Structures are given as structure tokens and as C-alpha cells.
mmCIF file of C-alpha atoms in Angstrom:
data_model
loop_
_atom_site.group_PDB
_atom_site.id
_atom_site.type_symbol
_atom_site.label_atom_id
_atom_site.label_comp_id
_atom_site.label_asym_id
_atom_site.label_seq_id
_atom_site.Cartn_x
_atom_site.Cartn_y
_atom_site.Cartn_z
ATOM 1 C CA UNK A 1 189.271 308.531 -140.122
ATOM 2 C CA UNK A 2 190.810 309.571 -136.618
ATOM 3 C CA UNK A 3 193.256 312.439 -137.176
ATOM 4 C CA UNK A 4 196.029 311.864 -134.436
ATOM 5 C CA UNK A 5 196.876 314.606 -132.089
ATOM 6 C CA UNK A 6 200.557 315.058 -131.513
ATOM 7 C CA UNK A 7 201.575 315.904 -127.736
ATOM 8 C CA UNK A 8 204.834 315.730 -125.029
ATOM 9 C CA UNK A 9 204.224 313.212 -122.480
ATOM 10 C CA UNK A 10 205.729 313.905 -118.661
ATOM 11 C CA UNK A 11 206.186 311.287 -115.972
ATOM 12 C CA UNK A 12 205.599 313.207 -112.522
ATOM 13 C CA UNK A 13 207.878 312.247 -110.076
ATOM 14 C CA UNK A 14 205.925 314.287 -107.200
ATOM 15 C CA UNK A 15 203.157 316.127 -107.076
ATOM 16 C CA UNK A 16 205.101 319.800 -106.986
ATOM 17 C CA UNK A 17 206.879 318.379 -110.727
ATOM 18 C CA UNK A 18 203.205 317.618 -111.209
ATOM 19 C CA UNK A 19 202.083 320.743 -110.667
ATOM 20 C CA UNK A 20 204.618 323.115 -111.843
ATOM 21 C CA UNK A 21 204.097 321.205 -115.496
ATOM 22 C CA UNK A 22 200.497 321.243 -115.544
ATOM 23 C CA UNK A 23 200.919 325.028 -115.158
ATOM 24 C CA UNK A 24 202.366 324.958 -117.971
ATOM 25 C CA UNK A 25 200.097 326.076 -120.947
ATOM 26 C CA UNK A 26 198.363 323.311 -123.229
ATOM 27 C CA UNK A 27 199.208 320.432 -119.972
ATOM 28 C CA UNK A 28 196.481 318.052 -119.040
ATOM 29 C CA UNK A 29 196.811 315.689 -116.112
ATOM 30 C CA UNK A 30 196.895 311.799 -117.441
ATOM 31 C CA UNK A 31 195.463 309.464 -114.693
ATOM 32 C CA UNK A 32 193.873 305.694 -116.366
ATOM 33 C CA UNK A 33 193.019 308.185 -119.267
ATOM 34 C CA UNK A 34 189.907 306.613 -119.601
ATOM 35 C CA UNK A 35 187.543 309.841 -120.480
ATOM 36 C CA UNK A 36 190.921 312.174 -121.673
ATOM 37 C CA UNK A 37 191.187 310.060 -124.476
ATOM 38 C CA UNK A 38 187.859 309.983 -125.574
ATOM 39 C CA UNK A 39 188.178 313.896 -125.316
ATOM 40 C CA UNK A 40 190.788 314.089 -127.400
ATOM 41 C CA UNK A 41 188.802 312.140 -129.847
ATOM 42 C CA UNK A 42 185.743 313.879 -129.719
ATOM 43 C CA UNK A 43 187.968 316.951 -129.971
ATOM 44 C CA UNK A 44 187.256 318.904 -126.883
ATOM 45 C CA UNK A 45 190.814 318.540 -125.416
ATOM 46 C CA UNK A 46 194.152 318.835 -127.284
ATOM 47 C CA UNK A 47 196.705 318.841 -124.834
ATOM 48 C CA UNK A 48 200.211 320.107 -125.470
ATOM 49 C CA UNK A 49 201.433 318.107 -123.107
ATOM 50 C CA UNK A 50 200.058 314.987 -120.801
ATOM 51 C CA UNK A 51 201.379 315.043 -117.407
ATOM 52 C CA UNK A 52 201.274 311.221 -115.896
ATOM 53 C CA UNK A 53 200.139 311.247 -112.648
ATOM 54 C CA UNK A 54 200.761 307.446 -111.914
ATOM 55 C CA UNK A 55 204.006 307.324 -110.726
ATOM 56 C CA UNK A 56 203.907 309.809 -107.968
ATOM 57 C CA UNK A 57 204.813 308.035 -105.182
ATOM 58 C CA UNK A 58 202.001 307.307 -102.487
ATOM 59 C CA UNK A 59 199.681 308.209 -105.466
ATOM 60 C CA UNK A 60 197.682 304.583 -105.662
ATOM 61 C CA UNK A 61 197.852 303.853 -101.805
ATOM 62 C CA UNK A 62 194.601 302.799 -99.617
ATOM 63 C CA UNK A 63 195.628 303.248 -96.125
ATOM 64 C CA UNK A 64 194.288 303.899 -92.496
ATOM 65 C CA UNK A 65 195.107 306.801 -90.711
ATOM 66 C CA UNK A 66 196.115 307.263 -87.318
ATOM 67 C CA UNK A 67 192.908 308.803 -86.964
ATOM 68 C CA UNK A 68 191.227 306.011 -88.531
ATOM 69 C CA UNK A 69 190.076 308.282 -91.476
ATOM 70 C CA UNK A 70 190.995 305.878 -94.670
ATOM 71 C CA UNK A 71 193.451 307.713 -97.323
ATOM 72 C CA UNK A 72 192.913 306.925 -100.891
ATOM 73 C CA UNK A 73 195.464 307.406 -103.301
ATOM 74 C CA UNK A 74 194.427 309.750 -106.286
ATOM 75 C CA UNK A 75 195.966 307.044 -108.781
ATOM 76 C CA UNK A 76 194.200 304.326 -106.939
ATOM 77 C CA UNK A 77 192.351 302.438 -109.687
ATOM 78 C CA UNK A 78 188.749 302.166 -109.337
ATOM 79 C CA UNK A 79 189.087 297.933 -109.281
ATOM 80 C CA UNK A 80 191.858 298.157 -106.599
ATOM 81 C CA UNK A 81 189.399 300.313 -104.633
ATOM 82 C CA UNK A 82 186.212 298.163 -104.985
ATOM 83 C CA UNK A 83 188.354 295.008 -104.370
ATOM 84 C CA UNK A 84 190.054 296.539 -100.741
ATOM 85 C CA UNK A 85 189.253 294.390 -98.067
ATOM 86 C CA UNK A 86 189.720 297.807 -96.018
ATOM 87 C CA UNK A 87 187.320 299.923 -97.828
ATOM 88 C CA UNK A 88 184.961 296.753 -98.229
ATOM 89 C CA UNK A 89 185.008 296.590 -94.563
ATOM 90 C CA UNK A 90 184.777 300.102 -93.584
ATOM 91 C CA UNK A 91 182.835 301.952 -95.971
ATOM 92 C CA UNK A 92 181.164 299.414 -98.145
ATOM 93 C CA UNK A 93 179.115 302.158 -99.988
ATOM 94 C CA UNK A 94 182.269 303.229 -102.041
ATOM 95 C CA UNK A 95 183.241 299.341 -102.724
ATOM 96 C CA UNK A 96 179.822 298.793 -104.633
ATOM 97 C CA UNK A 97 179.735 302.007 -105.995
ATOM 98 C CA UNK A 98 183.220 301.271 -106.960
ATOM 99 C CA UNK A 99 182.123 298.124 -108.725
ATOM 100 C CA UNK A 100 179.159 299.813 -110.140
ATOM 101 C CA UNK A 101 181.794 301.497 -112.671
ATOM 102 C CA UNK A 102 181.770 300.748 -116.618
ATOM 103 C CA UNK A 103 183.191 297.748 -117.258
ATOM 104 C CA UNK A 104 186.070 295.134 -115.746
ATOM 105 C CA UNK A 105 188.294 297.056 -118.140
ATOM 106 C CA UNK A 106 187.369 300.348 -117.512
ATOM 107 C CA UNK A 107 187.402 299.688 -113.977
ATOM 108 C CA UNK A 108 191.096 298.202 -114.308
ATOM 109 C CA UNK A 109 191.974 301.500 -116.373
ATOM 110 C CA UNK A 110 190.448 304.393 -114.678
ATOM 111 C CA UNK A 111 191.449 306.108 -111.256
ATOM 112 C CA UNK A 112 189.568 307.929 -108.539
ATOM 113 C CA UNK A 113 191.024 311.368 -109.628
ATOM 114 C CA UNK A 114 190.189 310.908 -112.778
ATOM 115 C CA UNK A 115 186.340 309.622 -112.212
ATOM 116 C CA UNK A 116 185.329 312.467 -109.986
ATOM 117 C CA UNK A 117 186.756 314.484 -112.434
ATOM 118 C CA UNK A 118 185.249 313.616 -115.546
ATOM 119 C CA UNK A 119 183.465 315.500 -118.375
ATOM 120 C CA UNK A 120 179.617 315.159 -118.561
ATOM 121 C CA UNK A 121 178.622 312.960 -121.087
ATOM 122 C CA UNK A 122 175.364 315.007 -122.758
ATOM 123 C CA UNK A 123 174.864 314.198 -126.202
ATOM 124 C CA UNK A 124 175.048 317.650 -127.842
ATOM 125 C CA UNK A 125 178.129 318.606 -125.506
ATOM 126 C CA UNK A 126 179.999 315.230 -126.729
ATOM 127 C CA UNK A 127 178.985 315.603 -130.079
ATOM 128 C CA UNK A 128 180.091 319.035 -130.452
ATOM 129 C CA UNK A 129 176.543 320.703 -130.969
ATOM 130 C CA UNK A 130 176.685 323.975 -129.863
ATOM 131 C CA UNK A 131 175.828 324.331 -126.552
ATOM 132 C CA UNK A 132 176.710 326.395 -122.964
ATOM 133 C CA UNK A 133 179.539 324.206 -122.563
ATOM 134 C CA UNK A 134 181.546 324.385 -125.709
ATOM 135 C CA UNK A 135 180.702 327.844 -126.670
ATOM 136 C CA UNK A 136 177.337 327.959 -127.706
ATOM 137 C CA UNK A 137 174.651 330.344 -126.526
ATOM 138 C CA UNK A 138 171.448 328.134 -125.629
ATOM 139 C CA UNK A 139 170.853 324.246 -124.019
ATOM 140 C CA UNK A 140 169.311 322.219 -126.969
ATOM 141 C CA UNK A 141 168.448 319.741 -124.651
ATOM 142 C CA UNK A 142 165.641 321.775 -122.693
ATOM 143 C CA UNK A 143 163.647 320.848 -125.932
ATOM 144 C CA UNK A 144 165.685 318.097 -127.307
ATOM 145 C CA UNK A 145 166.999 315.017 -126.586
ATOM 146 C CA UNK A 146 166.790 315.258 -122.263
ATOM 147 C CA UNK A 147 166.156 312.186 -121.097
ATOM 148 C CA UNK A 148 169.426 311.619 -118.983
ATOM 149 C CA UNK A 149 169.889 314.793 -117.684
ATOM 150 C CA UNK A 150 169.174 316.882 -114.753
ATOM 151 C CA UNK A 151 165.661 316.810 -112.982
ATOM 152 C CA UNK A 152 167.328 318.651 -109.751
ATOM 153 C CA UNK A 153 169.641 322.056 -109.789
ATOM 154 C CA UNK A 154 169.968 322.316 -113.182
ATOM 155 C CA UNK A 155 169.900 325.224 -115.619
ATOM 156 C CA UNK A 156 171.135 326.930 -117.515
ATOM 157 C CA UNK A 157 172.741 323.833 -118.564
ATOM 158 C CA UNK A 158 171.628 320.500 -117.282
ATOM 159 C CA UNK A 159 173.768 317.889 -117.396
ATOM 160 C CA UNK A 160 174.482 315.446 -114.652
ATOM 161 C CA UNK A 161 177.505 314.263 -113.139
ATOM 162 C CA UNK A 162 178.450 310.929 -114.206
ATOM 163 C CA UNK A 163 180.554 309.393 -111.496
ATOM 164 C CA UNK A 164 179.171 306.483 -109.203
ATOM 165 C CA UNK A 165 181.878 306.881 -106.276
ATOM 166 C CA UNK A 166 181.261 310.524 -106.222
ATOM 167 C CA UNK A 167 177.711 309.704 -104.885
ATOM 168 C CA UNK A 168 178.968 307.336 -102.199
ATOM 169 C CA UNK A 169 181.632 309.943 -101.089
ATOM 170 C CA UNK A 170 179.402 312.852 -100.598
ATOM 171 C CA UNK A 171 177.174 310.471 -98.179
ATOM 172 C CA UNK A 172 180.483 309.404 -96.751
ATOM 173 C CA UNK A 173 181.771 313.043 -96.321
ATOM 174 C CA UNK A 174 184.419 312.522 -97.727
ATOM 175 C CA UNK A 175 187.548 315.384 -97.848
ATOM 176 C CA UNK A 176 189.556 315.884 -101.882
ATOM 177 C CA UNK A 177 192.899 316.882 -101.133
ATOM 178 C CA UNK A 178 194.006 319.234 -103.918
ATOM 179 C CA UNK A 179 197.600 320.053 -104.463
ATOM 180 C CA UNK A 180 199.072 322.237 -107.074
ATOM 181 C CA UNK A 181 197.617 325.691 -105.784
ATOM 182 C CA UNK A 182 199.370 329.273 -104.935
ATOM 183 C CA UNK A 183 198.770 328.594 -101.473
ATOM 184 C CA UNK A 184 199.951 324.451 -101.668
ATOM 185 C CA UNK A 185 198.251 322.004 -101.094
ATOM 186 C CA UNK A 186 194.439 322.104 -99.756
ATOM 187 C CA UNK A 187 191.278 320.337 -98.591
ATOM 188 C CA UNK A 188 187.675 320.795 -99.901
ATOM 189 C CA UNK A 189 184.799 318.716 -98.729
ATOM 190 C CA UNK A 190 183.301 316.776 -101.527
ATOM 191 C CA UNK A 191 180.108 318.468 -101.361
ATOM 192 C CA UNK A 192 182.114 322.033 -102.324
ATOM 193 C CA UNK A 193 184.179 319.911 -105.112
ATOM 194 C CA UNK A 194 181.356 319.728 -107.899
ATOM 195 C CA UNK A 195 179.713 323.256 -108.995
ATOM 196 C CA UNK A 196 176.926 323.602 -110.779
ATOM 197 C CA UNK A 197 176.625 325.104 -114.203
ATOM 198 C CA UNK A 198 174.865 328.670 -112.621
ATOM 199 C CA UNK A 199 178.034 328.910 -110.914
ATOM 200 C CA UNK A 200 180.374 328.484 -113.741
ATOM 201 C CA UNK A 201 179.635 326.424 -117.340
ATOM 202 C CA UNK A 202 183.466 325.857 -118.256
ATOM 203 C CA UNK A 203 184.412 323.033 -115.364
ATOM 204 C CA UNK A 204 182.375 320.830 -113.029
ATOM 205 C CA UNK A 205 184.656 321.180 -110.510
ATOM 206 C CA UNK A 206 186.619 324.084 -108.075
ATOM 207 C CA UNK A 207 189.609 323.027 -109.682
ATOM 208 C CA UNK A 208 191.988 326.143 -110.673
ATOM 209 C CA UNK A 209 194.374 325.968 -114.016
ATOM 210 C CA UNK A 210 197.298 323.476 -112.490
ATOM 211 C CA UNK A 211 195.570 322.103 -109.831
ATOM 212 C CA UNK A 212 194.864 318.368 -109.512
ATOM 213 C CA UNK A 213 193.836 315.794 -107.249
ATOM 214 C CA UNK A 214 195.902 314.039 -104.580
ATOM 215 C CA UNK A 215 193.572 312.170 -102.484
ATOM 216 C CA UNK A 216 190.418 311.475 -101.190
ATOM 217 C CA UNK A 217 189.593 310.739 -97.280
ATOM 218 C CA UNK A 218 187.313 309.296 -95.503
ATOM 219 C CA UNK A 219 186.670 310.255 -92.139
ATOM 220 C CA UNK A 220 186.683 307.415 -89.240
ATOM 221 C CA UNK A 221 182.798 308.632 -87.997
ATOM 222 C CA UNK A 222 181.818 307.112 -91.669
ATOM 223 C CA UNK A 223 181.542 303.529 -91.202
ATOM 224 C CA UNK A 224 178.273 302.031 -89.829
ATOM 225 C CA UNK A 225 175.297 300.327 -92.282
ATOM 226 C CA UNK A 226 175.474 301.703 -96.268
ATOM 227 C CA UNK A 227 174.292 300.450 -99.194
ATOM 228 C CA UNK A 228 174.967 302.107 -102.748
ATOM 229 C CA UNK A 229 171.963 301.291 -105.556
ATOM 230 C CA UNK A 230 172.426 301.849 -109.288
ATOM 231 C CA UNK A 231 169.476 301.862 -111.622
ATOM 232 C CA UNK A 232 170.765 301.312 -115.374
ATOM 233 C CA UNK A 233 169.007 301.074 -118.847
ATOM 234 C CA UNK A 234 171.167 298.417 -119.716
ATOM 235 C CA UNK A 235 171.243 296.518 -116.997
ATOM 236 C CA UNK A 236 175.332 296.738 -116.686
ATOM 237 C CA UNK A 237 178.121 298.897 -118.098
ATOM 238 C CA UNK A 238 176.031 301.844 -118.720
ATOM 239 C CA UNK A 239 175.977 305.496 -116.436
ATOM 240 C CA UNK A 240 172.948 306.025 -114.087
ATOM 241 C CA UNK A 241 169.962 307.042 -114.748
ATOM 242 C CA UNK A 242 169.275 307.066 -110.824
ATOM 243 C CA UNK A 243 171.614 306.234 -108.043
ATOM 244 C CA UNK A 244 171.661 306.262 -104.289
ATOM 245 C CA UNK A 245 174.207 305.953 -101.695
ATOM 246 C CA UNK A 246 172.388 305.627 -98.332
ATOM 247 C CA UNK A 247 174.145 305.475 -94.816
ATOM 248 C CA UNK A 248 173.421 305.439 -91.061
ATOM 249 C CA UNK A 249 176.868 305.946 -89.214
ATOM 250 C CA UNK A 250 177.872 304.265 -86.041
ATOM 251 C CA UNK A 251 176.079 307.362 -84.108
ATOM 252 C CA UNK A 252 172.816 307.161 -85.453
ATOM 253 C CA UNK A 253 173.183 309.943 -88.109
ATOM 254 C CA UNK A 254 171.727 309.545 -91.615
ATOM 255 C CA UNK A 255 173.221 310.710 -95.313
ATOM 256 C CA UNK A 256 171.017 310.329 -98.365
ATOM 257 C CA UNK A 257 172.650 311.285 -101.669
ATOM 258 C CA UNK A 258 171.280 310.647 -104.789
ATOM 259 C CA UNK A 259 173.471 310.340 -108.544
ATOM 260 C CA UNK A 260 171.848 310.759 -111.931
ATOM 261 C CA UNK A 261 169.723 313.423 -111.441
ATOM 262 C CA UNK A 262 171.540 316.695 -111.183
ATOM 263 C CA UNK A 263 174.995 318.130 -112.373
ATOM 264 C CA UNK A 264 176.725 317.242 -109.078
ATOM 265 C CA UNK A 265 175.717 314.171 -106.417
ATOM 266 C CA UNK A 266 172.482 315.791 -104.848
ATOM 267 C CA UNK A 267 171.899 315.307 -101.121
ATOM 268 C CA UNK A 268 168.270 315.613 -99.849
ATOM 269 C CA UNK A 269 167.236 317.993 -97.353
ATOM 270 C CA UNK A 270 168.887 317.512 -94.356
ATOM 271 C CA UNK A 271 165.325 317.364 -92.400
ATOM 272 C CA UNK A 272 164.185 314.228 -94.200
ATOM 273 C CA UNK A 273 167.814 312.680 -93.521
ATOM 274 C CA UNK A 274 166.824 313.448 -89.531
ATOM 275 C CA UNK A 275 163.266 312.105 -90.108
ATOM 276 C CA UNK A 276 165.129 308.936 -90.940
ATOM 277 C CA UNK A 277 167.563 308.946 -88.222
ATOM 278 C CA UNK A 278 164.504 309.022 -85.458
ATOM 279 C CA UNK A 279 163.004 305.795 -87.057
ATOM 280 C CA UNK A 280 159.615 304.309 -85.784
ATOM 281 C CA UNK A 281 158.274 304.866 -89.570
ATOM 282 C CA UNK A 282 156.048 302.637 -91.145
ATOM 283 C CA UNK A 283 155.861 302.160 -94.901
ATOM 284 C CA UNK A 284 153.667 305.389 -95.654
ATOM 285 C CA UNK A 285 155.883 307.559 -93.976
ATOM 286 C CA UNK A 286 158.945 306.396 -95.888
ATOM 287 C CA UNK A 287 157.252 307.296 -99.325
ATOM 288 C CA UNK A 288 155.971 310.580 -97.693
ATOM 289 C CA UNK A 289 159.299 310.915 -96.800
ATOM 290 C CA UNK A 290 160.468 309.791 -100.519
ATOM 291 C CA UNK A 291 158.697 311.898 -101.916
ATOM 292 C CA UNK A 292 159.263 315.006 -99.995
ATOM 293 C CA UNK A 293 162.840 314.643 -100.807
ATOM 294 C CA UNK A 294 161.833 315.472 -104.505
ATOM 295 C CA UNK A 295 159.323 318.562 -104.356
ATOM 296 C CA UNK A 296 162.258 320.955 -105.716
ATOM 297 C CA UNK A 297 162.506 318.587 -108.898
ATOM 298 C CA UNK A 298 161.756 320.338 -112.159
ATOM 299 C CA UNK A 299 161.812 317.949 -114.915
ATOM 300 C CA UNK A 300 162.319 318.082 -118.600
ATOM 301 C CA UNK A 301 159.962 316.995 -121.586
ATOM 302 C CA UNK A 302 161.130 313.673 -121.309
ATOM 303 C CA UNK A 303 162.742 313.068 -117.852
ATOM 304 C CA UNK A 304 159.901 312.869 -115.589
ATOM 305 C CA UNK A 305 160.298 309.087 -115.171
ATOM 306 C CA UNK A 306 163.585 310.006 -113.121
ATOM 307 C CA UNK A 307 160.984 310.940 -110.430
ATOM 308 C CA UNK A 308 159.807 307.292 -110.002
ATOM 309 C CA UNK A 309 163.300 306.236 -110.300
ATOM 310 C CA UNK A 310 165.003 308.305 -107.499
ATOM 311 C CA UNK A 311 161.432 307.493 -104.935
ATOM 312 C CA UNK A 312 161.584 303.887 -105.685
ATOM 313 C CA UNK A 313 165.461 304.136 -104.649
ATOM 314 C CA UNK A 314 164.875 306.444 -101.700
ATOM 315 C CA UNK A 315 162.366 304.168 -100.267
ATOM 316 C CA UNK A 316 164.284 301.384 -100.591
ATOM 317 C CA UNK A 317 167.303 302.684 -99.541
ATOM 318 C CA UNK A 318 165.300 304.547 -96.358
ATOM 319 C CA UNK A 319 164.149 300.873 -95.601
ATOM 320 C CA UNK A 320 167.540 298.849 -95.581
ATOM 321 C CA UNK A 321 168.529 301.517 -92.875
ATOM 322 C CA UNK A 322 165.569 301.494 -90.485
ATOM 323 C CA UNK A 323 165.905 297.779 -90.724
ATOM 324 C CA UNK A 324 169.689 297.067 -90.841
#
């Protein structure tokens, strides 16, 4: 029997009225609502109050800048974004990661602010086991049930990061505007969005209490080839067990990032991405190369197979690149 959870609901008209009521205590920001509600359900959120981020004005937009760095709307729904004939054009990587999400509905649904800044979906953390993240003192899945999580930067806690565009905008270097702070409004590269558990186990992101997310940009130096690569169990509507979002931009440079495998989008080591860029490798130096890229992976009991995984996707990701 689901025991309803009585709240106030709030319409932001701007993002300051955003922001001054998600200061407020017990407010949660509502984008598609997508993972809040499951939250709720699960019962590790009971907002007070749900401030609705939708009708801010500007808040769903896909645009090119002046600059020709592509704006995208926080309330932008994660359909409207893989369906752009701009950002299908321009950065193609976020399109198909984009349409890598869920399902048609949850895709229709769910917003860019709210996928990057989803909950991890570990068992024992969802389940309300106790755990690092919801009070407990140990990770039962070092000897338990581990084989989704982390095989890269994890510890104490190990969970990965479930979003798909998140991969393809830390290849694209992408920029999260985030208003609501002391000091207004600011910008943090997506690689400096996600922290990892050793840094702090209550969040997954540098987001401070009434903070949210306005935007995400693209810079104009990110177009050239990509290609964005999802392995599933299921085949469809399932979360990764490995990802990739490979790209070579316009001047030659090369961004590997892989999903699935640690508790924030993991870049390789920026030597093996400069490997790549040189080219003139044949098909043993891309799996030296592939495999290099894991040697700081420390698997669980039962994740090792995510070390197959992420090669198999590095070299074929490496390959579409050098061949493109």
C-alpha cells in the first residue's frame, strides 16, 4: 500500500523565485519528475514543498549562440533534445545518447536538469539497506550484490552515475550553468559537476542547498566526428552497464569518456586520448591502447566482465574515429 506524501507545489516564474523557494527548508526542485517521484516512493525524499521548474521562461530552449556554443534549456526534455535537428547536426553524440534514455515515455517526461542530476540507482541504496548513502556505516555491495557498480574511482561507496547524456557532455566539454547561489548565478565545467563519493557521500553533484540547474552549453570547438555506444542487459530501456561517447573535433583533438563504470562519467587518460589523435595505428595498437585506458580499474567480486565491456567499446569507438 503506497502511503501518500502530502506537499505545497510552486510554479517558478524565474529562476531568482526559483531559487529563493528552494531555499526554503523541505523544497525540492520538480523538473519531468521522473526519478523525484520514485524517491518519494522509495522514501528517500519528502519534500515540503516542490518547486516547478518548467515554466521559467527560456527554461526548455535549444539555441545557438553568437559564439556558436549551443544553449540548452535546463527544462529541455530529453526527446526534444535527441529529436533537434541542431544538436543532431552539431553534436550528434548528445542526440544518441539522448535517445539512448529509458523509454519513449520517460524520454517525453524527463529533462536535462533533472537526468544529470539524478540519484544512483544501487540496490541497497534504493531499497533502503543501510548503506554510506542513507546513513549506514559500511558498502554491502563490496561483498554483495556488485555487479553494476563501479570498476573505476570508486570507494568508499561505489555506485555509478546513471545518466547517458552526462557521458556525451563531458566528451563534449560541456559548461552547467548553475543559478541560485550567494554569489548568482555560475558556471562549472561538467567534468567538476559530478563528485565522487571520497569527496562527499550525501550528493553526486557540487550542487549547494538552493542551487539548481539552468543550462547546459556546448562550446562551438565541439562539433566534428562522435559517436555515443550503449551496452545494455536488456537490450533497450535499461541503464548501462558500459557506455562510451567518443569524439574527434574539427581540430584534430580527441575525448574518450566512458559511462557505467564509475560514480561520475570517467574520461581516460588524457595520453591515450593524444595517442589517438596522432593516428597511423593499426588494430594492435588500438587494443594496447584499450586496454591501457583501464590499468587503474579495480573490480568487484562480480564486476570484472565490465573490463571486456568498456575495451570492446573503446576499441570500437577508437576505430570509428581513425576511420571517420
Amino acid at each position: 500500500m503506497t502511503t501518500i506524501h502530502p506537499f505545497a507545489y510552486h510554479a517558478a516564474r524565474s529562476l531568482d523565485d526559483a531559487a529563493a523557494r528552494l531555499h526554503e527548508p523541505g523544497a525540492m526542485a520538480l523538473g519531468g519528475g521522473t526519478d523525484l517521484l520514485v524517491l518519494v516512493e522509495e522514501g528517500l525524499a519528502r519534500p515540503e514543498r516542490l518547486v516547478d521548474l518548467r515554466r521559467i521562461p527560456g527554461s526548455r530552449g535549444i539555441e545557438r549562440l553568437p559564439d556558436g556554443a549551443i544553449r540548452i534549456g535546463a527544462s529541455a526534455r530529453i526527446d526534444e533534445i535527441a529529436r533537434s535537428e541542431l544538436v543532431r547536426e552539431t553534436i550528434p553524440a548528445l542526440a544518441e545518447a539522448c535517445e539512448a534514455v529509458g523509454t519513449p515515455a520517460l524520454r517525453a517526461m524527463g529533462t536535462i536538469g533533472g537526468n544529470l542530476c539524478q540519484r544512483p540507482r544501487c540496490w541497497y541504496f534504493r531499497r533502503g539497506i543501510p548503506c554510506l548513502k542513507n546513513g549506514g556505516e559500511t558498502c554491502p555491495a563490496v561483498e554483495g550484490e556488485n555487479q553494476y557498480l563501479a570498476i573505476l574511482e570508486g570507494g568508499p561507496c561505489h555506485i555509478v552515475h546513471p545518466s547517458d547524456p552526462a557521458v556525451a557532455l563531458t566528451a563534449l566539454e560541456a559548461v552547467v550553468e548553475v543559478a541560485g547561489g550567494r554569489d548568482g548565478t555560475r558556471r562549472v565545467p561538467v567534468a567538476d559537476f559530478f563528485v565522487l563519493p571520497a569527496e562527499r557521500l550525501d550528493a553526486e553533484t557540487v550542487l549547494a542547498p538552493g542551487e539548481l540547474v539552468a543550462a547546459v552549453e556546448i562550446p562551438a570547438g565541439a562539433s566534428g566526428v562522435q559517436r555515443y555506444h550503449k551496452l545494455m542487459q536488456r537490450d533497450a530501456w535499461d541503464f548501462a552497464l558500459v557506455s562510451l561517447a567518443a569524439a574527434r573535433r574539427e581540430n584534430g583533438d580527441v575525448r574518450l569518456v566512458l559511462g557505467g563504470v564509475a560514480p561520475r562519467p570517467y574520461r581516460v587518460n588524457t595520453s591515450i586520448e593524444e595517442d589517438v589523435a596522432s593516428g597511423n595505428l593499426d588494430e594492435q595498437d588500438v587494443a594496447t591502447l584499450a586496454d591501457r585506458a583501464l590499468y587503474d580499474a579495480r573490480p568487484l567480486s562480480r564486476n570484472a566482465y565490465k573490463l571486456d565491456l568498456a575495451a570492446a567499446l573503446l576499441r570500437r569507438g577508437i576505430g570509428e574515429l581513425l576511420h571517420a
